[in-house]
CSV table of C-alpha atoms in Angstrom, one decimal:
chain,number,residue,atom,x,y,z
A,1,MET,CA,172.4,201.0,88.0
A,2,VAL,CA,172.5,204.3,89.3
A,3,ALA,CA,175.7,206.4,88.1
A,4,THR,CA,178.4,207.6,89.5
A,5,GLY,CA,177.9,211.5,89.6
A,6,THR,CA,174.6,210.9,90.9
A,7,LEU,CA,175.6,208.4,93.6
A,8,LEU,CA,178.2,211.4,94.5
A,9,THR,CA,175.6,214.2,94.4
A,10,PHE,CA,173.2,212.1,96.5
A,11,ALA,CA,175.7,211.4,99.2
A,12,VAL,CA,177.1,215.0,99.1
A,13,ALA,CA,172.9,215.7,99.9
A,14,ALA,CA,172.8,212.8,102.7
A,15,LEU,CA,176.1,215.1,104.1
A,16,ALA,CA,174.5,218.0,104.6
A,17,SER,CA,171.7,216.2,105.9
A,18,LEU,CA,173.6,214.9,108.9
A,19,PHE,CA,175.3,218.7,109.0
A,20,MET,CA,171.5,220.1,109.4
A,21,ALA,CA,170.6,217.3,111.8
A,22,TRP,CA,173.8,217.7,113.9
A,23,ALA,CA,173.1,221.6,113.9
A,24,ILE,CA,168.7,220.8,115.1
A,25,GLY,CA,171.1,218.4,117.4
A,26,ALA,CA,173.2,220.8,119.5
A,27,GLY,CA,170.0,224.0,119.1
A,28,SER,CA,166.7,223.5,118.5
A,29,SER,CA,165.6,219.6,119.6
A,30,GLY,CA,169.1,219.2,121.5
A,31,SER,CA,168.7,222.7,123.7
A,32,THR,CA,164.8,222.9,124.7
A,33,PRO,CA,163.5,220.0,126.7
A,34,PHE,CA,165.9,220.2,129.4
A,35,ALA,CA,166.0,223.5,129.7
A,36,ALA,CA,163.5,223.7,132.0
A,37,ALA,CA,164.6,221.1,133.9
A,38,VAL,CA,168.2,222.6,134.0
A,39,GLY,CA,167.0,225.9,135.2
A,40,ALA,CA,165.5,224.1,137.8
A,41,ASN,CA,168.1,222.1,138.8
A,42,ALA,CA,166.8,218.7,138.5
A,43,ILE,CA,169.9,217.9,136.5
A,44,SER,CA,173.1,218.7,134.9
A,45,VAL,CA,173.7,220.8,132.2
A,46,MET,CA,176.0,218.2,130.4
A,47,ARG,CA,174.1,215.7,131.8
A,48,ALA,CA,170.9,217.3,130.1
A,49,GLY,CA,172.6,217.0,126.7
A,50,PHE,CA,173.2,213.6,126.8
A,51,VAL,CA,169.9,212.4,127.5
A,52,VAL,CA,168.4,214.6,125.7
A,53,GLY,CA,170.6,213.1,122.5
A,54,LEU,CA,169.0,209.1,123.0
A,55,LEU,CA,166.2,210.2,123.8
A,56,GLY,CA,166.0,212.4,120.3
A,57,PHE,CA,167.0,209.1,118.0
A,58,ALA,CA,164.4,207.6,119.5
A,59,GLY,CA,161.8,209.8,118.7
A,60,ALA,CA,162.8,210.8,115.6
A,61,VAL,CA,163.4,206.6,114.4
A,62,LEU,CA,159.7,206.3,115.9
A,63,GLN,CA,157.6,209.1,115.0
A,64,GLY,CA,159.6,210.7,112.4
A,65,ALA,CA,157.9,209.7,109.5
A,66,ASN,CA,155.0,212.5,108.9
A,67,VAL,CA,157.5,215.6,109.1
A,68,THR,CA,159.8,214.4,107.3
A,69,GLU,CA,157.1,213.7,104.4
A,70,ALA,CA,155.8,216.7,104.8
A,71,VAL,CA,159.1,218.6,103.8
A,72,GLY,CA,160.0,216.9,101.6
A,73,THR,CA,156.9,216.4,99.8
A,74,GLN,CA,154.4,219.1,100.8
A,75,LEU,CA,156.1,222.4,101.1
A,76,ILE,CA,156.4,223.1,97.5
A,77,GLY,CA,154.1,222.2,94.9
A,78,GLY,CA,154.1,221.1,90.6
A,79,VAL,CA,157.8,220.1,91.1
A,80,SER,CA,160.5,217.9,93.4
A,81,LEU,CA,163.7,218.2,95.2
A,82,THR,CA,166.4,217.7,92.7
A,83,ALA,CA,169.6,216.1,94.7
A,84,THR,CA,170.8,219.8,94.2
A,85,ALA,CA,168.7,221.7,95.7
A,86,ALA,CA,167.9,219.7,98.8
A,87,ILE,CA,171.9,220.2,98.8
A,88,VAL,CA,171.3,224.4,98.8
A,89,GLY,CA,168.0,224.5,100.8
A,90,LEU,CA,170.2,222.1,104.1
A,91,LEU,CA,172.9,224.1,103.7
A,92,THR,CA,171.2,227.3,103.5
A,93,ALA,CA,169.6,226.7,107.4
A,94,ALA,CA,171.9,223.9,108.5
A,95,ILE,CA,174.0,227.1,108.3
A,96,LEU,CA,171.8,229.8,110.2
A,97,VAL,CA,170.9,227.6,112.4
A,98,ALA,CA,175.0,226.3,113.2
A,99,ILE,CA,174.6,230.6,113.9
A,100,GLY,CA,172.6,231.2,116.1
A,101,VAL,CA,174.0,228.2,117.6
A,102,PHE,CA,177.6,229.7,118.4
A,103,THR,CA,176.1,232.9,119.1
A,104,GLY,CA,173.8,231.4,122.0
A,105,TYR,CA,170.6,232.8,120.2
A,106,PRO,CA,167.8,230.1,119.5
A,107,ILE,CA,167.3,230.4,115.3
A,108,ALA,CA,164.1,228.7,115.0
A,109,THR,CA,164.9,225.5,112.9
A,110,ALA,CA,161.8,225.0,111.8
A,111,PHE,CA,161.9,228.7,110.3
A,112,THR,CA,165.2,228.2,108.6
A,113,VAL,CA,164.3,225.2,106.8
A,114,THR,CA,160.7,225.2,105.6
A,115,GLY,CA,162.5,228.7,104.3
A,116,ALA,CA,164.9,227.4,102.3
A,117,VAL,CA,163.6,224.1,101.1
A,118,VAL,CA,160.3,226.3,99.7
A,119,GLY,CA,163.1,229.1,98.2
A,120,VAL,CA,164.9,226.5,96.7
A,121,GLY,CA,161.4,225.4,95.7
A,122,LEU,CA,160.2,228.4,93.5
A,123,ALA,CA,163.5,228.4,92.5
A,124,LEU,CA,163.4,225.1,90.5
A,125,GLY,CA,159.8,226.3,89.1
A,126,GLY,CA,157.4,224.6,91.3
A,127,ASP,CA,154.2,226.3,92.5
A,128,PRO,CA,153.6,227.8,96.3
A,129,ALA,CA,151.5,224.8,98.5
A,130,TRP,CA,149.2,227.7,100.0
A,131,ALA,CA,147.0,225.2,101.8
A,132,LYS,CA,149.7,223.8,103.4
A,133,TYR,CA,151.7,228.0,104.1
A,134,ARG,CA,147.9,228.4,105.8
A,135,GLN,CA,148.5,225.5,108.5
A,136,ILE,CA,152.2,225.9,109.1
A,137,ALA,CA,151.4,229.2,109.8
A,138,THR,CA,148.2,228.8,112.4
A,139,LEU,CA,151.0,226.8,114.3
A,140,TRP,CA,153.2,228.6,114.4
A,141,VAL,CA,151.1,232.4,115.3
A,142,LEU,CA,148.8,230.2,118.0
A,143,THR,CA,152.0,228.7,119.9
A,144,PRO,CA,153.4,230.9,121.9
A,145,PHE,CA,149.7,232.1,122.5
A,146,VAL,CA,148.4,228.6,123.6
A,147,GLY,CA,151.6,227.6,124.8
A,148,GLY,CA,152.4,231.5,127.0
A,149,GLY,CA,148.8,231.0,127.9
A,150,VAL,CA,148.0,227.2,129.5
A,151,ALA,CA,152.2,227.7,130.7
A,152,TYR,CA,150.8,230.8,132.4
A,153,ALA,CA,147.6,229.8,133.9
A,154,THR,CA,149.6,226.1,134.6
A,155,ALA,CA,152.5,228.0,136.5
A,156,ARG,CA,149.0,229.8,138.5
A,157,LEU,CA,147.8,227.0,139.4
A,158,LEU,CA,150.2,225.2,140.6
A,159,ARG,CA,151.1,228.7,143.1
A,160,SER,CA,147.8,228.8,144.2
A,161,PRO,CA,147.5,228.4,147.7
A,162,SER,CA,143.2,227.4,147.2
A,163,VAL,CA,144.5,224.4,145.2
A,164,PRO,CA,146.7,221.5,147.6
A,165,GLU,CA,149.7,221.4,145.4
A,166,ARG,CA,149.4,217.1,145.3
A,167,TYR,CA,146.9,217.0,144.3
A,168,ALA,CA,147.2,219.9,140.7
A,169,ILE,CA,150.4,218.0,139.9
A,170,ALA,CA,149.4,214.7,140.7
A,171,VAL,CA,145.7,215.9,137.8
A,172,LEU,CA,148.8,217.1,135.2
A,173,GLY,CA,150.2,213.9,135.6
A,174,GLY,CA,147.0,212.2,134.6
A,175,LEU,CA,146.4,214.7,131.8
A,176,VAL,CA,150.0,213.7,130.5
A,177,GLY,CA,149.8,210.3,130.9
A,178,ALA,CA,146.3,210.2,128.9
A,179,LEU,CA,148.6,212.4,125.9
A,180,VAL,CA,151.3,209.6,125.8
A,181,ALA,CA,148.6,206.2,126.2
A,182,THR,CA,147.1,208.2,122.6
A,183,ILE,CA,150.2,209.2,120.5
A,184,GLU,CA,151.4,206.8,117.6
A,185,PHE,CA,154.2,205.0,117.5
A,186,ALA,CA,155.9,203.3,114.5
A,187,ALA,CA,156.5,199.8,116.5
A,188,LEU,CA,153.1,199.8,118.0
A,189,GLY,CA,151.0,199.6,114.1
A,190,PRO,CA,151.2,196.9,111.4
A,191,ALA,CA,153.4,197.2,108.6
A,192,GLY,CA,153.5,201.6,107.3
A,193,GLU,CA,151.3,202.0,109.7
A,194,GLN,CA,151.3,203.4,113.7
A,195,GLY,CA,149.5,202.7,116.6
A,196,SER,CA,149.9,203.9,120.1
A,197,ILE,CA,149.7,202.3,123.6
A,198,ALA,CA,145.9,203.0,124.2
A,199,GLY,CA,144.5,201.2,121.0
A,200,THR,CA,147.0,198.6,120.8
A,201,LEU,CA,146.4,197.0,124.8
A,202,ALA,CA,142.4,197.4,124.1
A,203,ALA,CA,143.1,194.8,121.2
A,204,ASP,CA,144.2,192.3,124.1
A,205,LEU,CA,141.0,193.5,126.4
A,206,PRO,CA,137.1,193.9,127.5
A,207,ALA,CA,137.9,197.7,127.5
A,208,GLY,CA,138.0,199.9,124.6
A,209,ALA,CA,140.8,202.3,123.9
A,210,SER,CA,139.3,205.0,125.3
A,211,ALA,CA,139.3,202.9,129.5
A,212,VAL,CA,142.7,202.0,128.7
A,213,THR,CA,143.8,206.4,128.5
A,214,LEU,CA,141.7,206.5,131.6
A,215,GLY,CA,143.0,203.5,133.0
A,216,CYS,CA,146.8,205.0,131.9
A,217,ALA,CA,146.0,208.8,133.6
A,218,LEU,CA,144.0,207.8,136.8
A,219,LEU,CA,147.2,205.4,137.3
A,220,VAL,CA,150.0,207.7,136.8
A,221,ALA,CA,147.9,210.4,138.5
A,222,ALA,CA,148.0,207.9,141.9
A,223,VAL,CA,151.2,206.9,141.2
A,224,LEU,CA,152.4,210.9,141.8
A,225,TYR,CA,149.9,211.5,144.5
A,226,ARG,CA,151.6,209.1,146.7
A,227,GLY,CA,154.6,210.5,146.1
A,228,LEU,CA,153.8,214.1,147.2
A,229,VAL,CA,152.5,212.2,149.7
A,230,THR,CA,156.1,211.0,151.0
A,231,ASP,CA,158.3,213.0,149.5
A,232,PRO,CA,156.5,215.9,148.0
A,233,GLU,CA,160.8,217.0,146.5
A,234,ALA,CA,162.3,213.7,144.6
A,235,THR,CA,158.4,213.6,142.7
A,236,GLN,CA,158.5,216.5,142.1
A,237,ARG,CA,161.8,216.8,140.6
A,238,ARG,CA,161.0,212.9,139.2
A,239,PHE,CA,158.2,214.4,137.8
A,240,LEU,CA,160.2,217.3,135.2
A,241,LEU,CA,162.3,214.9,134.4
A,242,ALA,CA,159.6,212.9,133.0
A,243,LEU,CA,158.7,215.5,131.4
A,244,GLY,CA,161.5,216.6,129.5
A,245,GLY,CA,162.0,213.2,128.5
A,246,LEU,CA,158.9,213.5,126.6
A,247,VAL,CA,159.4,216.6,125.4
A,248,ALA,CA,163.4,215.9,123.9
A,249,PHE,CA,161.1,212.5,122.6
A,250,SER,CA,158.5,214.8,120.9
A,251,ALA,CA,161.6,216.7,119.5
A,252,GLY,CA,163.3,214.0,117.7
A,253,GLY,CA,159.6,212.9,116.4
A,254,SER,CA,159.6,216.4,114.9
A,255,GLN,CA,162.5,217.5,114.3
A,256,VAL,CA,165.0,214.8,112.4
A,257,GLY,CA,162.0,215.9,109.7
A,258,LEU,CA,163.6,219.3,109.1
A,259,ALA,CA,167.0,217.9,108.4
A,260,ILE,CA,165.5,214.4,106.1
A,261,GLY,CA,163.0,215.6,104.0
A,262,PRO,CA,164.7,217.6,101.6
A,263,LEU,CA,165.8,214.1,100.6
A,264,VAL,CA,161.7,212.3,100.6
A,265,PRO,CA,162.0,213.1,96.8
A,266,LEU,CA,166.0,211.8,96.5
A,267,LEU,CA,165.0,208.1,97.7
A,268,ASP,CA,163.5,205.9,95.2
A,269,ASP,CA,166.0,206.6,93.1
A,270,PHE,CA,168.4,204.5,95.4
A,271,ALA,CA,166.0,201.7,96.6
A,272,ILE,CA,166.2,203.2,100.9
A,273,PRO,CA,164.0,202.9,102.9
A,274,LEU,CA,162.9,205.6,105.2
A,275,PRO,CA,163.2,204.4,108.4
A,276,ALA,CA,167.0,203.7,107.4
A,277,VAL,CA,167.8,207.4,107.3
A,278,LEU,CA,165.4,207.7,109.5
A,279,ALA,CA,167.9,206.6,112.2
A,280,GLY,CA,170.4,208.5,110.0
A,281,GLY,CA,168.7,211.8,110.9
A,282,GLY,CA,168.8,210.7,114.7
A,283,PHE,CA,171.9,209.5,114.4
A,284,GLY,CA,173.4,213.1,113.8
A,285,LEU,CA,170.6,214.8,116.3
A,286,LEU,CA,172.2,212.7,119.1
A,287,LEU,CA,175.7,213.7,117.8
A,288,GLY,CA,174.4,217.6,117.7
A,289,SER,CA,172.9,217.3,122.0
A,290,TRP,CA,175.8,215.1,122.6
A,291,THR,CA,178.6,217.8,121.4
A,292,GLY,CA,177.1,221.0,120.8
A,293,ALA,CA,174.0,221.3,123.1
A,294,PRO,CA,175.6,222.1,126.3
A,295,ARG,CA,176.0,226.1,125.5
A,296,MET,CA,172.2,226.8,124.3
A,297,ILE,CA,170.8,224.5,127.0
A,298,LYS,CA,172.8,226.7,129.3
A,299,ALA,CA,171.7,230.4,127.6
A,300,LEU,CA,167.7,229.2,127.4
A,301,ALA,CA,167.9,228.0,131.7
A,302,GLN,CA,169.3,230.8,132.6
A,303,ASP,CA,168.2,233.8,129.9
A,304,TYR,CA,165.2,233.9,129.7
A,305,SER,CA,163.8,233.4,133.2
A,306,SER,CA,164.4,232.2,136.7
A,307,LEU,CA,162.3,228.7,136.8
A,308,GLY,CA,161.6,226.8,139.9
A,309,PRO,CA,160.0,223.2,140.4
A,310,ARG,CA,156.7,224.2,139.2
A,311,ARG,CA,157.3,226.7,136.7
A,312,SER,CA,159.4,224.0,134.7
A,313,ILE,CA,156.8,222.0,135.0
A,314,ALA,CA,153.6,224.7,134.4
A,315,ALA,CA,156.1,225.5,130.8
A,316,LEU,CA,156.9,222.0,129.8
A,317,ILE,CA,153.3,220.4,129.8
A,318,PRO,CA,152.2,222.1,127.1
A,319,SER,CA,155.6,222.2,125.2
A,320,PHE,CA,155.3,218.6,125.3
A,321,ALA,CA,151.7,218.7,123.8
A,322,ILE,CA,152.1,220.9,121.2
A,323,ALA,CA,154.3,219.0,120.1
A,324,GLN,CA,152.9,216.3,119.4
A,325,ALA,CA,149.9,217.7,118.0
A,326,ALA,CA,152.9,219.1,115.0
A,327,VAL,CA,154.1,215.3,114.9
A,328,ALA,CA,150.3,213.6,114.1
A,329,PHE,CA,149.8,217.2,111.9
A,330,GLY,CA,152.8,216.8,109.8
A,331,ILE,CA,153.6,220.2,110.7
A,332,PRO,CA,157.1,221.4,111.0
A,333,VAL,CA,157.9,223.7,114.1
A,334,SER,CA,160.2,225.2,116.0
A,335,PHE,CA,160.9,223.7,119.4
A,336,ASN,CA,163.0,227.3,120.4
A,337,GLU,CA,159.3,228.4,119.6
A,338,ILE,CA,156.7,226.2,121.7
A,339,VAL,CA,159.5,226.2,124.9
A,340,VAL,CA,160.8,229.6,124.6
A,341,SER,CA,156.6,230.5,124.7
A,342,ALA,CA,155.8,228.1,127.6
A,343,ILE,CA,159.2,229.6,129.7
A,344,ILE,CA,157.9,233.4,129.8
A,345,GLY,CA,154.8,232.5,130.0
A,346,SER,CA,155.3,230.5,133.2
A,347,GLY,CA,158.0,233.5,134.4
A,348,TYR,CA,155.2,235.8,134.0
A,349,ALA,CA,153.5,234.0,136.7
A,350,ALA,CA,155.3,235.0,139.3
A,351,GLY,CA,155.0,238.2,138.0
A,352,GLY,CA,158.2,238.5,135.0
A,353,SER,CA,160.4,237.4,137.4
A,354,GLY,CA,163.3,236.8,135.7
A,355,VAL,CA,161.7,237.0,132.3
A,356,SER,CA,164.3,239.2,129.4
A,357,ARG,CA,162.2,240.9,127.9
A,358,GLN,CA,165.6,242.3,125.6
A,359,LYS,CA,166.5,238.7,125.4
A,360,MET,CA,162.3,237.7,124.4
A,361,LEU,CA,162.5,240.8,121.5
A,362,TYR,CA,165.7,239.4,120.1
A,363,THR,CA,164.3,236.2,119.6
A,364,VAL,CA,161.7,237.1,118.0
A,365,LEU,CA,163.6,239.1,115.3
A,366,ALA,CA,165.5,236.8,114.5
A,367,TRP,CA,162.8,234.3,113.8
A,368,LEU,CA,161.4,236.2,111.3
A,369,GLY,CA,164.8,237.2,110.0
A,370,SER,CA,165.9,233.5,109.7
A,371,LEU,CA,162.8,232.7,107.9
A,372,LEU,CA,163.3,235.5,105.6
A,373,LEU,CA,167.1,235.2,105.1
A,374,ALA,CA,166.9,231.3,104.1
A,375,LEU,CA,164.3,231.6,101.8
A,376,THR,CA,165.5,234.3,100.1
A,377,LEU,CA,169.2,232.9,100.4
A,378,GLY,CA,167.6,229.3,98.9
A,379,TYR,CA,166.3,231.3,96.2
A,380,GLY,CA,169.4,233.0,95.5
A,381,ALA,CA,171.9,230.4,95.5
A,382,PHE,CA,170.0,228.0,93.4
A,383,THR,CA,169.5,230.3,90.9
A,384,VAL,CA,173.0,231.4,90.8
A,385,ILE,CA,174.4,227.7,90.6
A,386,ASP,CA,172.0,226.6,88.4
A,387,ALA,CA,173.0,228.7,86.2
A,388,VAL,CA,176.6,227.9,86.2
A,389,VAL,CA,176.2,223.9,86.3
A,390,ALA,CA,173.3,224.8,83.0
């Protein structure tokens, strides 16, 4: 029998987690996936916010376990987060993200949540998880260069007069199809495990998973090529929207862990299964996307770079790939960092036209400041509260 006080404390922690999920849905996962598509006039701002909410919910349920467990158990060593620590960490991060949403600057959610969780964990007397920090820092540092670089190269390829556009887009679409075939989903694996589309289909076919992956790539490339021959403008727009949908799904799988990860150490005491908590976090993301994302979508689509369909496609392909890599390895990553870097990289492919350097500088400073501020506030707030309660 769980004591009433303990139950109430967990309820407060759950509400803080829901608030965090709303802030993420309104900011990071809700705004960035379709920002490029909105910038290219492929979809309206309000419709983008609606669709990204549904796809983010699906991603949270089907792919959210890896990052959730990493945030909840791997950021600090020697101790488990208490309900009070989870409340302090979540509220600290959520308030900072919400400030970013209402001021129009995309605060990096992964930076704030990671900083806040590490801060309260250290205040609890935990040990720094240096190996995990190195892994996280490597991805965070490489993301702007890899994402921006790939976006730049892709945009240059699509602009090249020596490569027909229908061939270039068809090949890029094939690569995306191959990646979709190999990523893992909770619904396709046995109980407690995940499985890929290629692996699931290969189990019932004489061909192996590699052959199925190749088949998926060729199918997507062929469909795109045919569409680009008959109606290139409409096909580009549909491809761009499909990429935005994939990024939105990936955002849900990654970002839900930032909202509900701090609750993981508390679940055993209440016999709550992780899938149920993932669904709750996904619902919070959906609410945030529907109610708060349009403001940030506009900021990203119009303030960072003047985007056309080609540069938008170039921005979303590396964003999708990096997001799925982060989900697979269980690394908390900021979608603002991923997509903003890719948008800027694709913008520079056209000589930097429309890229706001001042906005870039402010954004980078906001990312770094949010990490340090969240860590400091999380540590200080929990230390004060713990001293008062004790």
